[in-house]
Tab-separated table of C-alpha atoms in Angstrom:
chain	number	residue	atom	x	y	z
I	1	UNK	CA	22.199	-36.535	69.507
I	2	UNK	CA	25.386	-37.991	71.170
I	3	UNK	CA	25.612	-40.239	73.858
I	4	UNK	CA	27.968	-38.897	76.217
I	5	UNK	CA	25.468	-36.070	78.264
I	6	UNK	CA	27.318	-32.362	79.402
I	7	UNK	CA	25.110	-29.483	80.651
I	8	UNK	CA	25.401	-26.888	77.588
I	9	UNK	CA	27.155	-24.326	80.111
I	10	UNK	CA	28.629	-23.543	83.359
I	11	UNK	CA	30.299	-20.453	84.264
I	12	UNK	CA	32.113	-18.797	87.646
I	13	UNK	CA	34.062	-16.260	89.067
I	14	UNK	CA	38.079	-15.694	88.561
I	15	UNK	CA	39.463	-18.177	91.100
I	16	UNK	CA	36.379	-20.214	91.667
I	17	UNK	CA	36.055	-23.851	90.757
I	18	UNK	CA	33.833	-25.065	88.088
I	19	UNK	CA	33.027	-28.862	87.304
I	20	UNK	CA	31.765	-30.071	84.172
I	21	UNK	CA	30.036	-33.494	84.320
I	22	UNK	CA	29.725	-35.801	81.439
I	23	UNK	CA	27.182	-38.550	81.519
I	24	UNK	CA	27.208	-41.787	79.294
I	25	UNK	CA	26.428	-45.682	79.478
I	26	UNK	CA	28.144	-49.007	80.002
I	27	UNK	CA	29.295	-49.618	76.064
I	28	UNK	CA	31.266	-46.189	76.891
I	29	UNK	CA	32.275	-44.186	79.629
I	30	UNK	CA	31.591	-47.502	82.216
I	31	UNK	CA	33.881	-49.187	80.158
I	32	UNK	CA	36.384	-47.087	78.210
I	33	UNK	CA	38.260	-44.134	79.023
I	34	UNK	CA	37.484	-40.573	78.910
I	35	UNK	CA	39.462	-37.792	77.312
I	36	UNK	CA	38.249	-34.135	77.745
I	37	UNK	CA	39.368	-31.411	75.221
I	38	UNK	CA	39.349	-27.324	75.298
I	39	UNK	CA	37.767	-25.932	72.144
I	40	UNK	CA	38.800	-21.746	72.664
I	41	UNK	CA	36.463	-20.036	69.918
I	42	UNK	CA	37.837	-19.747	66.930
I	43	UNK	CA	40.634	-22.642	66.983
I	44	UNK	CA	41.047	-25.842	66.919
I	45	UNK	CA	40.302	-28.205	70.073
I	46	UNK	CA	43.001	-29.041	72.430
I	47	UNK	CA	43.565	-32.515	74.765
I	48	UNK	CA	43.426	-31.289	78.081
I	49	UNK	CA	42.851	-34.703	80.140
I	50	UNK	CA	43.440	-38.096	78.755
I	51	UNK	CA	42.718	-41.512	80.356
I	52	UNK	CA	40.151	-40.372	82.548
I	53	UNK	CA	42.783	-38.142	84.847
I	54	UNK	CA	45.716	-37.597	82.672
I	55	UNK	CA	47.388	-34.313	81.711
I	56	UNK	CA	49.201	-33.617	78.331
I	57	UNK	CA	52.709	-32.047	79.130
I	58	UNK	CA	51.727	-28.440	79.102
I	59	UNK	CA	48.341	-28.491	80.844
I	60	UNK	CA	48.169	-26.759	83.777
I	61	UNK	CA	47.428	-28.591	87.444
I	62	UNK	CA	44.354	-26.090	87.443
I	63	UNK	CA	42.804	-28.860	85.426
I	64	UNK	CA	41.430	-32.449	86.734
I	65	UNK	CA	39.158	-35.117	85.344
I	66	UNK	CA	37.729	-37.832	87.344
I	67	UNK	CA	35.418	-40.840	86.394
I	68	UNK	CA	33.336	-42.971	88.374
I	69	UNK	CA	30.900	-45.890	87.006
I	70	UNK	CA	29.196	-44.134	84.014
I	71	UNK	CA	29.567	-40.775	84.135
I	72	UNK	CA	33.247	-38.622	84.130
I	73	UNK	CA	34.010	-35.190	85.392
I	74	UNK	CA	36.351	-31.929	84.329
I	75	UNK	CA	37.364	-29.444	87.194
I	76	UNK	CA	38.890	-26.098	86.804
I	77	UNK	CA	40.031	-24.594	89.978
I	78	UNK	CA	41.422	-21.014	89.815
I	79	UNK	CA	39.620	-20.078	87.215
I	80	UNK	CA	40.905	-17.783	84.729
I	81	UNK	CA	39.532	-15.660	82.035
I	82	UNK	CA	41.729	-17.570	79.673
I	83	UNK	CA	39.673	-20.489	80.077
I	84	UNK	CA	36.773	-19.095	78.817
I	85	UNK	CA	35.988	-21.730	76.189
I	86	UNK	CA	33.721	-25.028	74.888
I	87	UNK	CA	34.741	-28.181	76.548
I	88	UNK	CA	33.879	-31.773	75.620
I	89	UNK	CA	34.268	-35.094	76.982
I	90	UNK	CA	35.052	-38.003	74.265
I	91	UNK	CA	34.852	-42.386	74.526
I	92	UNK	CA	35.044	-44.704	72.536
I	93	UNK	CA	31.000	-46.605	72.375
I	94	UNK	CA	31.946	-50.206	71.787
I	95	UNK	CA	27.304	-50.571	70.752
I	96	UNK	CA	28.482	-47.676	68.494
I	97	UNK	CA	32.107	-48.963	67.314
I	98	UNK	CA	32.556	-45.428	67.502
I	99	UNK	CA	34.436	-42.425	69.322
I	100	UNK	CA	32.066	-40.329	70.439
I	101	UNK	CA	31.961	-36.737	71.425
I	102	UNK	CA	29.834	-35.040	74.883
I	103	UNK	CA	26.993	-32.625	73.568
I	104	UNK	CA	30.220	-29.807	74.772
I	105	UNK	CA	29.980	-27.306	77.487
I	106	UNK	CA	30.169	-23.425	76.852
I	107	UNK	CA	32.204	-22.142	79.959
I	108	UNK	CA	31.751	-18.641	81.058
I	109	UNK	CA	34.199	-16.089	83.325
I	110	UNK	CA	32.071	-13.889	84.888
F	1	UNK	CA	57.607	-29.359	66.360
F	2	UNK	CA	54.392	-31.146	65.282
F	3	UNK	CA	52.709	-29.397	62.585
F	4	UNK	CA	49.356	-30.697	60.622
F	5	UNK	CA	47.893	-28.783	57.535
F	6	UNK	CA	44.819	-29.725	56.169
F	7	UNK	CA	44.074	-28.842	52.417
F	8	UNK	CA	40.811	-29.614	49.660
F	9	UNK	CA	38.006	-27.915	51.286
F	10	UNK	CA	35.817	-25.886	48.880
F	11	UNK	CA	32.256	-25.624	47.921
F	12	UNK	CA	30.819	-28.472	46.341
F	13	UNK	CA	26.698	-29.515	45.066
F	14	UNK	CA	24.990	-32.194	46.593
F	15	UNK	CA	26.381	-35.486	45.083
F	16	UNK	CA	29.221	-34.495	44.395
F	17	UNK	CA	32.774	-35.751	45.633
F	18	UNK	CA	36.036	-33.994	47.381
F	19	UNK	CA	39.243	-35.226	48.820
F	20	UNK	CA	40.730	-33.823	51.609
F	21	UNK	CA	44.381	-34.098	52.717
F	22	UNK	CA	46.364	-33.723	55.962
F	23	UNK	CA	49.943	-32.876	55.332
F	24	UNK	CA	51.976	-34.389	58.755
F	25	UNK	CA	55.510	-32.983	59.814
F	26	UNK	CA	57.581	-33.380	63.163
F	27	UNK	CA	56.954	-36.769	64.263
F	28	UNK	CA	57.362	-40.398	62.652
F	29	UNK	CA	54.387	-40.530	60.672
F	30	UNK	CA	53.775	-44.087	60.348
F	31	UNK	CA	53.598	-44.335	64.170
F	32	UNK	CA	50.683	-42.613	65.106
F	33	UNK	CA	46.909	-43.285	64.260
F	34	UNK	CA	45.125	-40.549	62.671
F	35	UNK	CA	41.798	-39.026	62.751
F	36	UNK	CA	39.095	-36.521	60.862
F	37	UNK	CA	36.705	-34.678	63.526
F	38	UNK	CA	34.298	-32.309	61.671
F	39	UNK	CA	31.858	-28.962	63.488
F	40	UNK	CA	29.249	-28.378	61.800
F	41	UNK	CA	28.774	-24.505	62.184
F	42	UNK	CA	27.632	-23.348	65.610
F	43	UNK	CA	27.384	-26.589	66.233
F	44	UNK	CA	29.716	-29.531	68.520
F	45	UNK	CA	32.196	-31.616	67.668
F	46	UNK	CA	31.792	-35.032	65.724
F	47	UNK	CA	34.346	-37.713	65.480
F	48	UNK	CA	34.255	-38.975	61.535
F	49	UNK	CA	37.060	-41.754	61.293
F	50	UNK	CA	40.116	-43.014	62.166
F	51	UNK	CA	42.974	-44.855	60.789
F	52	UNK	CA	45.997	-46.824	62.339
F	53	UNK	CA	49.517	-45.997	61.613
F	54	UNK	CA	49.766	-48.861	58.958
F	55	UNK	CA	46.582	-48.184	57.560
F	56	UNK	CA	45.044	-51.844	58.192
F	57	UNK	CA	42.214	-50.734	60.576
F	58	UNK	CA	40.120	-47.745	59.440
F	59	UNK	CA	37.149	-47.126	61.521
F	60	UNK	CA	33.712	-45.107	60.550
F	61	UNK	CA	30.965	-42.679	62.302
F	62	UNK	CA	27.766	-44.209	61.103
F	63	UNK	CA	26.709	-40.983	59.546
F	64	UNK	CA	29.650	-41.808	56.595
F	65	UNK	CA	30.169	-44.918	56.521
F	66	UNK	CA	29.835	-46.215	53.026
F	67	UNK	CA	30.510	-43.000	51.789
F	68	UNK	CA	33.824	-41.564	53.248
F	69	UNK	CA	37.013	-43.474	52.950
F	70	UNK	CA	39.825	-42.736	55.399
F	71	UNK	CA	43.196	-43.796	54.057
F	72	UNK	CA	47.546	-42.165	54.355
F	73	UNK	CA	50.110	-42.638	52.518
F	74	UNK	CA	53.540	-43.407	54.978
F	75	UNK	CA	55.666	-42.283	51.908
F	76	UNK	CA	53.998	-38.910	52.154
F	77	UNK	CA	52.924	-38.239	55.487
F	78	UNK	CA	49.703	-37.680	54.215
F	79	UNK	CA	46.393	-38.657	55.270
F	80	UNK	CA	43.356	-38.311	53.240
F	81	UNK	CA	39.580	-37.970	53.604
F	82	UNK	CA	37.704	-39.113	50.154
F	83	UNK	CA	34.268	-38.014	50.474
F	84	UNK	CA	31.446	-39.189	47.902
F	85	UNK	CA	27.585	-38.347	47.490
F	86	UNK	CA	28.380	-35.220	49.411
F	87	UNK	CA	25.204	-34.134	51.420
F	88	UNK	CA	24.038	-30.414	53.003
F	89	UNK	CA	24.441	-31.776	56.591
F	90	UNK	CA	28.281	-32.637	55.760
F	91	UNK	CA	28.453	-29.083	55.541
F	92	UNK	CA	31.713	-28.501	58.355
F	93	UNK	CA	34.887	-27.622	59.343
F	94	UNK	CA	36.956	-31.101	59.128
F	95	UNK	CA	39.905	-30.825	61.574
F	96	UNK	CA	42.851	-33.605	61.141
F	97	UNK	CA	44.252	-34.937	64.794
F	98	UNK	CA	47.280	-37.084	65.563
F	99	UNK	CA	46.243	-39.715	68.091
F	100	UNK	CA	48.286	-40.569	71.115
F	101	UNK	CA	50.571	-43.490	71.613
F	102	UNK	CA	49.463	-44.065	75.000
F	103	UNK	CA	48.165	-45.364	76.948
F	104	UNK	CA	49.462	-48.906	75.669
F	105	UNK	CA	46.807	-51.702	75.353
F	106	UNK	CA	44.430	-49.349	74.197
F	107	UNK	CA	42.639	-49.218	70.917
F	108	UNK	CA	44.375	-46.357	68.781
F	109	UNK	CA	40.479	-45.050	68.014
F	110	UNK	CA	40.110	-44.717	71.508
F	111	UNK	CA	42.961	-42.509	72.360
F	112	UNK	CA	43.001	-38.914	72.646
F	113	UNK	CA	43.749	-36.286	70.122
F	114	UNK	CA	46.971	-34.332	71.048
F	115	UNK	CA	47.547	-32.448	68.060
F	116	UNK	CA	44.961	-30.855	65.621
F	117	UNK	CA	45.496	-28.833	62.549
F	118	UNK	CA	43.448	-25.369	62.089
F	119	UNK	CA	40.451	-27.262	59.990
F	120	UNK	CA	39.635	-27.401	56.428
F	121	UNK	CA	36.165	-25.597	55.234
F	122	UNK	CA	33.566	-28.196	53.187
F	123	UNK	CA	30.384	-26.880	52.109
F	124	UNK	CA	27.960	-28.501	50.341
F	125	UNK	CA	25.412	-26.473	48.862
F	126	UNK	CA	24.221	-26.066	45.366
C-alpha cells in the first residue's frame, strides 16, 4: 500500500468546491514537495499542480494545492463535469528513495 | 510540440524478458530526466524508475529493483525499460513521462511529470 493517504472518492455539484487531502510522513510530504496529477479515464495522467501550489501553463485557476506539515491538499472550485476524473498526489520518500504515488481519488460530478 | 510514444508491450510467460522503448520528439532530449509509471488494471498509479538526462543517476521502486534496468540513448531520443524475470503482478500499462526542469535545486526524481505518452500494454501471463 502507498504511503501518501487520499480518501478513494469525493464528489459535488457543478460549481461547488471539492478538496482532496493527501496524507503522508516526514521522509515525504513534511519534507519534499507535492505534485498532484489528473488521471481522466481512459488516458494518460496529467500534472495539474507542481511544487506544492504550482500550475503547469494551461491549468486552469479553478485548481489549487496547498501543503502544510505532513499532509497536502487539491481544491477544485467551480466544478465542472469535465473534471470528472482520478486524482493523485505524488513525493518523493527519502526512507523509500522513492517517488511515490497517493492511493488516488475517484472524483464524481453529481 | 512534445510528443512521447511508447513501443514493446506484448504478452509475455512468467520469467521471461521484454524491452520497452519511449520514442521522445519536441524538446532537447538530453535535458530532461525521464520516467516509467505503470497501472496495474483497475488499479492506481505506481512510479517504477527514473533516469537523469545524462543517464548517470537511475533510480528504482523496490518492487523492480534488481530486475528492471532504466537506461536512453541521447543519440536517439530514446529511453528504454529492460525488464527481466517478468512476474503476473507486473502485469500493467507502463506510461513514459518527461520530468520537469524546475523547480531548480530539486532532485530530477522528485519533479513532476508534465508530459506522458498514451502507455504501452505488458502482460505477463502464461
Amino acid at each position: 500500500q502507498s504511503v501518501l493517504t487520499q480518501p478513494p472518492s469525493a464528489s459535488g455539484t457543478p460549481g461547488q468546491r471539492v478538496t482532496i487531502s493527501c496524507s503522508g510522513s516526514t521522509s515525504n510530504i513534511g519534507s519534499k514537495i507535492v505534485n498532484w496529477y489528473q488521471q481522466l479515464p481512459g488516458t494518460a495522467p496529467k500534472l495539474l499542480i507542481y511544487s506544492n501550489d504550482q500550475r503547469p501553463s494551461g491549468v486552469p485557476d479553478r485548481f489549487s494545492g496547498s501543503k502544510s506539515g505532513t499532509s497536502a491538499s487539491l481544491a477544485i472550485s467551480g466544478l465542472q463535469s469535465e473534471d470528472e476524473a482520478d486524482y493523485y498526489c505524488a513525493a518523493w520518500d527519502d526512507s523509500l528513495s522513492a517517488y511515490v504515488f497517493g492511493t488516488g481519488t475517484k472524483v464524481t460530478v453529481l | 510540440e512534445v510528443q512521447l510514444l511508447e513501443s514493446g508491450g506484448n504478452l509475455i510467460q512468467p520469467g521471461g524478458s521484454l524491452r520497452l522503448s519511449c520514442a521522445a520528439s519536441g524538446f532537447t532530449f538530453s535535458g530532461y530526466g525521464m520516467s516509467w509509471v505503470r497501472q496495474a488494471p483497475g488499479k492506481g498509479l505506481e512510479w517504477v524508475s527514473a533516469i537523469s538526462g545524462s543517464g548517470g543517476s537511475t533510480y528504482y521502486a523496490d518492487s523492480v529493483k534488481g530486475r528492471f534496468t532504466i537506461s536512453r540513448d541521447n543519440s536517439k531520443n530514446t529511453l528504454y525499460l529492460q525488464m527481466n524475470s517478468l512476474r503476473a503482478e507486473d502485469t500493467a500499462v507502463y506510461y513514459c513521462g518527461r520530468k520537469q526542469d524546475r523547480p531548480p535545486g530539486i532532485a530530477v526524481a522528485a519533479r513532476g511529470d508534465d508530459y506522458w505518452g498514451q502507455g504501452t500494454l505488458v502482460i505477463v501471463s502464461s
